[in-house]
mmCIF file of C-alpha atoms in Angstrom:
data_model
loop_
_atom_site.group_PDB
_atom_site.id
_atom_site.type_symbol
_atom_site.label_atom_id
_atom_site.label_comp_id
_atom_site.label_asym_id
_atom_site.label_seq_id
_atom_site.Cartn_x
_atom_site.Cartn_y
_atom_site.Cartn_z
ATOM 1 C CA UNK J 1 106.857 108.688 100.161
ATOM 2 C CA UNK J 2 107.332 110.027 103.458
ATOM 3 C CA UNK J 3 106.113 113.702 104.097
ATOM 4 C CA UNK J 4 107.331 115.903 107.131
ATOM 5 C CA UNK J 5 105.281 118.739 108.300
ATOM 6 C CA UNK J 6 106.302 121.681 109.982
ATOM 7 C CA UNK J 7 105.545 124.362 113.126
ATOM 8 C CA UNK J 8 101.465 125.786 113.751
ATOM 9 C CA UNK J 9 100.857 122.606 111.348
ATOM 10 C CA UNK J 10 100.073 118.705 111.441
ATOM 11 C CA UNK J 11 99.771 115.854 109.407
ATOM 12 C CA UNK J 12 96.813 117.037 107.452
ATOM 13 C CA UNK J 13 98.517 119.533 105.840
ATOM 14 C CA UNK J 14 99.816 117.108 103.508
ATOM 15 C CA UNK J 15 95.761 115.948 103.053
ATOM 16 C CA UNK J 16 95.565 117.302 99.329
ATOM 17 C CA UNK J 17 98.685 116.154 98.573
ATOM 18 C CA UNK J 18 98.270 113.054 99.697
ATOM 19 C CA UNK J 19 94.855 112.389 97.553
ATOM 20 C CA UNK J 20 97.464 113.537 94.514
ATOM 21 C CA UNK J 21 100.120 111.524 95.390
ATOM 22 C CA UNK J 22 97.999 107.912 95.367
ATOM 23 C CA UNK J 23 96.307 108.468 92.858
ATOM 24 C CA UNK J 24 99.274 108.265 90.428
ATOM 25 C CA UNK J 25 99.946 104.751 92.893
ATOM 26 C CA UNK J 26 102.381 106.175 95.314
ATOM 27 C CA UNK J 27 102.460 105.217 98.644
ATOM 28 C CA UNK J 28 102.813 108.081 101.384
ATOM 29 C CA UNK J 29 103.326 108.134 105.552
ATOM 30 C CA UNK J 30 102.848 111.329 106.605
ATOM 31 C CA UNK J 31 105.315 111.733 109.674
ATOM 32 C CA UNK J 32 103.943 113.287 112.888
ATOM 33 C CA UNK J 33 106.447 115.690 113.519
ATOM 34 C CA UNK J 34 106.653 116.043 117.412
ATOM 35 C CA UNK J 35 108.148 119.727 117.270
ATOM 36 C CA UNK J 36 109.900 119.350 120.991
ATOM 37 C CA UNK J 37 113.539 119.644 119.351
ATOM 38 C CA UNK J 38 115.764 119.324 116.808
ATOM 39 C CA UNK J 39 117.435 115.987 117.573
ATOM 40 C CA UNK J 40 114.846 113.733 118.944
ATOM 41 C CA UNK J 41 112.254 114.836 116.050
ATOM 42 C CA UNK J 42 115.129 114.133 113.986
ATOM 43 C CA UNK J 43 116.067 110.602 116.240
ATOM 44 C CA UNK J 44 111.534 110.725 115.544
ATOM 45 C CA UNK J 45 111.863 110.262 111.836
ATOM 46 C CA UNK J 46 114.968 108.478 111.115
ATOM 47 C CA UNK J 47 112.838 105.974 113.996
ATOM 48 C CA UNK J 48 109.683 106.630 111.109
ATOM 49 C CA UNK J 49 112.301 105.738 108.096
ATOM 50 C CA UNK J 50 113.225 102.248 109.286
ATOM 51 C CA UNK J 51 109.639 101.440 108.868
ATOM 52 C CA UNK J 52 109.400 102.185 105.104
ATOM 53 C CA UNK J 53 110.212 99.480 102.736
ATOM 54 C CA UNK J 54 111.952 100.720 99.385
ATOM 55 C CA UNK J 55 113.163 103.512 98.425
ATOM 56 C CA UNK J 56 111.989 106.698 100.025
ATOM 57 C CA UNK J 57 111.257 110.496 98.534
ATOM 58 C CA UNK J 58 111.469 112.254 101.019
ATOM 59 C CA UNK J 59 108.985 116.126 102.145
ATOM 60 C CA UNK J 60 109.630 118.289 104.485
ATOM 61 C CA UNK J 61 107.807 121.318 105.050
ATOM 62 C CA UNK J 62 109.120 124.403 107.129
ATOM 63 C CA UNK J 63 110.556 123.411 110.140
ATOM 64 C CA UNK J 64 109.920 120.100 108.958
ATOM 65 C CA UNK J 65 112.844 120.641 106.362
ATOM 66 C CA UNK J 66 115.313 120.979 108.788
ATOM 67 C CA UNK J 67 114.141 117.450 110.798
ATOM 68 C CA UNK J 68 114.697 115.756 107.559
ATOM 69 C CA UNK J 69 118.206 117.393 106.664
ATOM 70 C CA UNK J 70 119.140 116.147 110.093
ATOM 71 C CA UNK J 71 117.364 112.462 110.409
ATOM 72 C CA UNK J 72 118.242 111.322 106.321
ATOM 73 C CA UNK J 73 122.037 111.594 106.485
ATOM 74 C CA UNK J 74 123.493 108.567 106.192
ATOM 75 C CA UNK J 75 120.143 106.108 105.072
ATOM 76 C CA UNK J 76 121.268 105.175 101.587
ATOM 77 C CA UNK J 77 117.017 104.250 101.487
ATOM 78 C CA UNK J 78 116.164 108.055 100.935
ATOM 79 C CA UNK J 79 116.787 109.268 97.090
ATOM 80 C CA UNK J 80 115.543 112.358 97.531
ATOM 81 C CA UNK J 81 115.413 115.818 99.377
ATOM 82 C CA UNK J 82 111.706 117.752 98.849
ATOM 83 C CA UNK J 83 112.395 121.438 100.950
ATOM 84 C CA UNK J 84 108.371 123.207 100.674
ATOM 85 C CA UNK J 85 108.679 126.742 102.071
ATOM 86 C CA UNK J 86 111.748 124.917 103.838
ATOM 87 C CA UNK J 87 115.210 124.862 105.589
ATOM 88 C CA UNK J 88 117.255 123.521 104.316
ATOM 89 C CA UNK J 89 119.901 124.287 106.817
ATOM 90 C CA UNK J 90 124.196 123.282 107.105
ATOM 91 C CA UNK J 91 126.118 122.571 110.517
ATOM 92 C CA UNK J 92 126.032 124.595 112.787
ATOM 93 C CA UNK J 93 123.112 126.610 111.560
ATOM 94 C CA UNK J 94 118.611 126.620 113.819
ATOM 95 C CA UNK J 95 116.535 126.763 112.136
ATOM 96 C CA UNK J 96 115.260 130.499 113.605
ATOM 97 C CA UNK J 97 118.806 132.166 112.270
ATOM 98 C CA UNK J 98 117.757 130.878 108.851
ATOM 99 C CA UNK J 99 114.467 132.376 108.418
ATOM 100 C CA UNK J 100 115.146 136.206 109.629
ATOM 101 C CA UNK J 101 119.351 136.177 107.669
ATOM 102 C CA UNK J 102 116.703 137.943 105.222
ATOM 103 C CA UNK J 103 114.344 140.547 105.597
ATOM 104 C CA UNK J 104 111.016 140.250 104.624
ATOM 105 C CA UNK J 105 109.377 137.769 107.395
ATOM 106 C CA UNK J 106 106.851 139.060 109.659
ATOM 107 C CA UNK J 107 106.082 135.209 111.773
ATOM 108 C CA UNK J 108 107.346 136.264 115.301
ATOM 109 C CA UNK J 109 105.964 139.016 115.372
ATOM 110 C CA UNK J 110 102.874 137.187 115.549
ATOM 111 C CA UNK J 111 103.345 134.565 118.032
ATOM 112 C CA UNK J 112 102.603 133.403 121.638
ATOM 113 C CA UNK J 113 104.944 132.213 124.049
ATOM 114 C CA UNK J 114 103.010 129.633 126.153
ATOM 115 C CA UNK J 115 106.060 127.717 129.232
ATOM 116 C CA UNK J 116 105.842 124.642 129.573
ATOM 117 C CA UNK J 117 107.686 121.516 131.060
ATOM 118 C CA UNK J 118 109.180 118.855 128.302
ATOM 119 C CA UNK J 119 109.731 115.590 129.379
ATOM 120 C CA UNK J 120 114.252 115.445 129.684
ATOM 121 C CA UNK J 121 114.354 119.140 129.319
ATOM 122 C CA UNK J 122 112.273 121.007 132.257
ATOM 123 C CA UNK J 123 110.972 123.747 131.567
ATOM 124 C CA UNK J 124 110.097 125.284 128.152
ATOM 125 C CA UNK J 125 108.563 127.780 125.811
ATOM 126 C CA UNK J 126 106.375 126.356 123.151
ATOM 127 C CA UNK J 127 104.796 128.975 120.437
ATOM 128 C CA UNK J 128 101.726 129.713 119.007
ATOM 129 C CA UNK J 129 100.353 131.631 115.724
ATOM 130 C CA UNK J 130 97.894 134.500 117.787
ATOM 131 C CA UNK J 131 94.732 133.547 116.210
ATOM 132 C CA UNK J 132 93.888 136.858 114.872
ATOM 133 C CA UNK J 133 97.086 136.932 113.228
ATOM 134 C CA UNK J 134 97.341 133.250 111.170
ATOM 135 C CA UNK J 135 95.341 133.986 108.414
ATOM 136 C CA UNK J 136 97.682 136.977 107.198
ATOM 137 C CA UNK J 137 101.236 135.403 108.531
ATOM 138 C CA UNK J 138 100.687 132.053 107.394
ATOM 139 C CA UNK J 139 98.106 131.169 104.852
ATOM 140 C CA UNK J 140 96.602 134.337 103.068
ATOM 141 C CA UNK J 141 95.719 132.068 100.116
ATOM 142 C CA UNK J 142 93.630 129.494 101.788
ATOM 143 C CA UNK J 143 89.861 130.112 102.415
ATOM 144 C CA UNK J 144 89.890 131.919 105.448
ATOM 145 C CA UNK J 145 87.154 129.965 107.182
ATOM 146 C CA UNK J 146 89.596 126.695 106.791
ATOM 147 C CA UNK J 147 92.142 129.173 108.712
ATOM 148 C CA UNK J 148 90.479 129.455 111.609
ATOM 149 C CA UNK J 149 89.740 125.699 111.757
ATOM 150 C CA UNK J 150 93.815 125.656 111.078
ATOM 151 C CA UNK J 151 94.674 128.030 113.941
ATOM 152 C CA UNK J 152 93.085 126.045 116.516
ATOM 153 C CA UNK J 153 94.474 122.842 115.745
ATOM 154 C CA UNK J 154 97.561 123.921 114.864
ATOM 155 C CA UNK J 155 100.358 121.909 116.969
ATOM 156 C CA UNK J 156 103.160 124.952 119.107
ATOM 157 C CA UNK J 157 106.485 124.225 118.506
ATOM 158 C CA UNK J 158 109.516 124.712 121.228
ATOM 159 C CA UNK J 159 111.254 127.384 121.144
ATOM 160 C CA UNK J 160 114.590 125.906 122.161
ATOM 161 C CA UNK J 161 113.828 123.205 118.945
ATOM 162 C CA UNK J 162 114.137 126.499 116.365
ATOM 163 C CA UNK J 163 117.091 127.160 117.888
ATOM 164 C CA UNK J 164 118.891 124.253 118.448
ATOM 165 C CA UNK J 165 121.916 124.081 115.755
ATOM 166 C CA UNK J 166 121.724 121.534 112.756
ATOM 167 C CA UNK J 167 124.810 118.639 113.145
ATOM 168 C CA UNK J 168 123.950 116.685 110.162
ATOM 169 C CA UNK J 169 122.515 117.653 106.174
ATOM 170 C CA UNK J 170 121.802 115.298 103.864
ATOM 171 C CA UNK J 171 120.811 117.905 101.359
ATOM 172 C CA UNK J 172 124.594 117.709 100.925
ATOM 173 C CA UNK J 173 124.446 114.077 99.369
ATOM 174 C CA UNK J 174 121.194 113.001 97.902
ATOM 175 C CA UNK J 175 119.461 114.974 95.765
ATOM 176 C CA UNK J 176 117.392 118.082 96.305
ATOM 177 C CA UNK J 177 114.929 119.929 95.105
ATOM 178 C CA UNK J 178 113.150 122.913 96.739
ATOM 179 C CA UNK J 179 110.101 124.852 96.785
ATOM 180 C CA UNK J 180 110.036 129.039 97.415
ATOM 181 C CA UNK J 181 106.951 130.866 98.009
ATOM 182 C CA UNK J 182 107.665 133.891 97.098
ATOM 183 C CA UNK J 183 104.471 135.585 98.793
ATOM 184 C CA UNK J 184 105.475 134.064 101.976
ATOM 185 C CA UNK J 185 106.057 135.951 104.793
ATOM 186 C CA UNK J 186 106.930 133.576 107.257
ATOM 187 C CA UNK J 187 110.812 132.138 105.372
ATOM 188 C CA UNK J 188 111.055 135.177 103.028
ATOM 189 C CA UNK J 189 111.906 134.534 99.367
ATOM 190 C CA UNK J 190 115.232 135.340 99.568
ATOM 191 C CA UNK J 191 116.415 132.784 102.489
ATOM 192 C CA UNK J 192 115.054 129.589 100.583
ATOM 193 C CA UNK J 193 117.010 131.045 97.698
ATOM 194 C CA UNK J 194 119.427 130.867 99.153
ATOM 195 C CA UNK J 195 119.404 127.673 101.364
ATOM 196 C CA UNK J 196 118.389 126.289 98.191
ATOM 197 C CA UNK J 197 121.449 127.480 95.571
ATOM 198 C CA UNK J 198 124.245 125.817 98.256
ATOM 199 C CA UNK J 199 122.169 122.903 98.049
ATOM 200 C CA UNK J 200 122.065 122.830 94.097
ATOM 201 C CA UNK J 201 118.417 122.185 94.944
ATOM 202 C CA UNK J 202 116.339 122.018 91.481
ATOM 203 C CA UNK J 203 113.909 125.308 92.347
ATOM 204 C CA UNK J 204 110.709 126.084 91.219
ATOM 205 C CA UNK J 205 109.481 129.435 92.509
ATOM 206 C CA UNK J 206 105.782 129.811 92.960
ATOM 207 C CA UNK J 207 102.920 133.031 94.202
ATOM 208 C CA UNK J 208 101.603 131.077 97.870
ATOM 209 C CA UNK J 209 101.846 131.634 100.738
ATOM 210 C CA UNK J 210 103.772 129.448 103.298
ATOM 211 C CA UNK J 211 101.812 127.237 104.281
ATOM 212 C CA UNK J 212 101.413 126.439 100.585
ATOM 213 C CA UNK J 213 100.687 121.673 100.816
ATOM 214 C CA UNK J 214 97.566 123.147 101.502
ATOM 215 C CA UNK J 215 96.671 126.014 98.585
ATOM 216 C CA UNK J 216 98.388 124.538 96.297
ATOM 217 C CA UNK J 217 98.674 121.245 96.458
ATOM 218 C CA UNK J 218 99.241 120.391 92.622
ATOM 219 C CA UNK J 219 102.725 122.074 92.947
ATOM 220 C CA UNK J 220 103.761 120.208 95.562
ATOM 221 C CA UNK J 221 103.045 117.206 94.323
ATOM 222 C CA UNK J 222 104.405 117.294 90.874
ATOM 223 C CA UNK J 223 107.157 118.475 92.001
ATOM 224 C CA UNK J 224 107.206 116.243 94.109
ATOM 225 C CA UNK J 225 105.982 113.103 91.673
ATOM 226 C CA UNK J 226 108.934 114.977 89.477
ATOM 227 C CA UNK J 227 111.770 113.648 92.305
ATOM 228 C CA UNK J 228 110.429 110.549 92.190
ATOM 229 C CA UNK J 229 110.893 109.954 88.922
ATOM 230 C CA UNK J 230 114.033 111.307 88.981
ATOM 231 C CA UNK J 231 115.902 109.496 91.943
ATOM 232 C CA UNK J 232 113.433 106.079 91.888
ATOM 233 C CA UNK J 233 112.457 104.760 88.515
#
């Protein structure tokens, strides 16, 4: 299993999921998504995938789905894609455009913009969720004490990464699963339903916030295991 986190999170956001997958005997790698640019992030993920032996179930949360859609295209070792409260862009679509495609998202108004220098790309803008808004828009069903830590340790994403347009679509050739979070204020559930239907994904809907890997790790792990059992055995 290879797990890819999204914006405003890090690999530890998968910890509850990883414990369950490892308990069931699955080897797991949680990639450290750079969050600097869609195409450079996908290049990094391709290097991670190249270092994994055997069939791969690839799971992405949020923007991690955009990255894995770009990175896994043409990789014969990737047998399944699992989109967890995530994005599955078509060629020419950006993550930010998909987030805004349907009403209901409240993340944009909760962001801080911080100027940053991106190596090889000049100046840019890092996006953070305002700490006093983090729980409400990102992790409303996670205990407050835990969300305080998540807000303080969040990883920023560049605005350019969210605006970069996809050039590859792994979901057109690899079987996919989609976990839709109905209480999500970062990605409207209707946006996820649109992407899941287009990708012909196997769908499960759950009453959870965007931070579903933290709040409902069993549901996430169950979907990943279902994908593994269906495609790799």
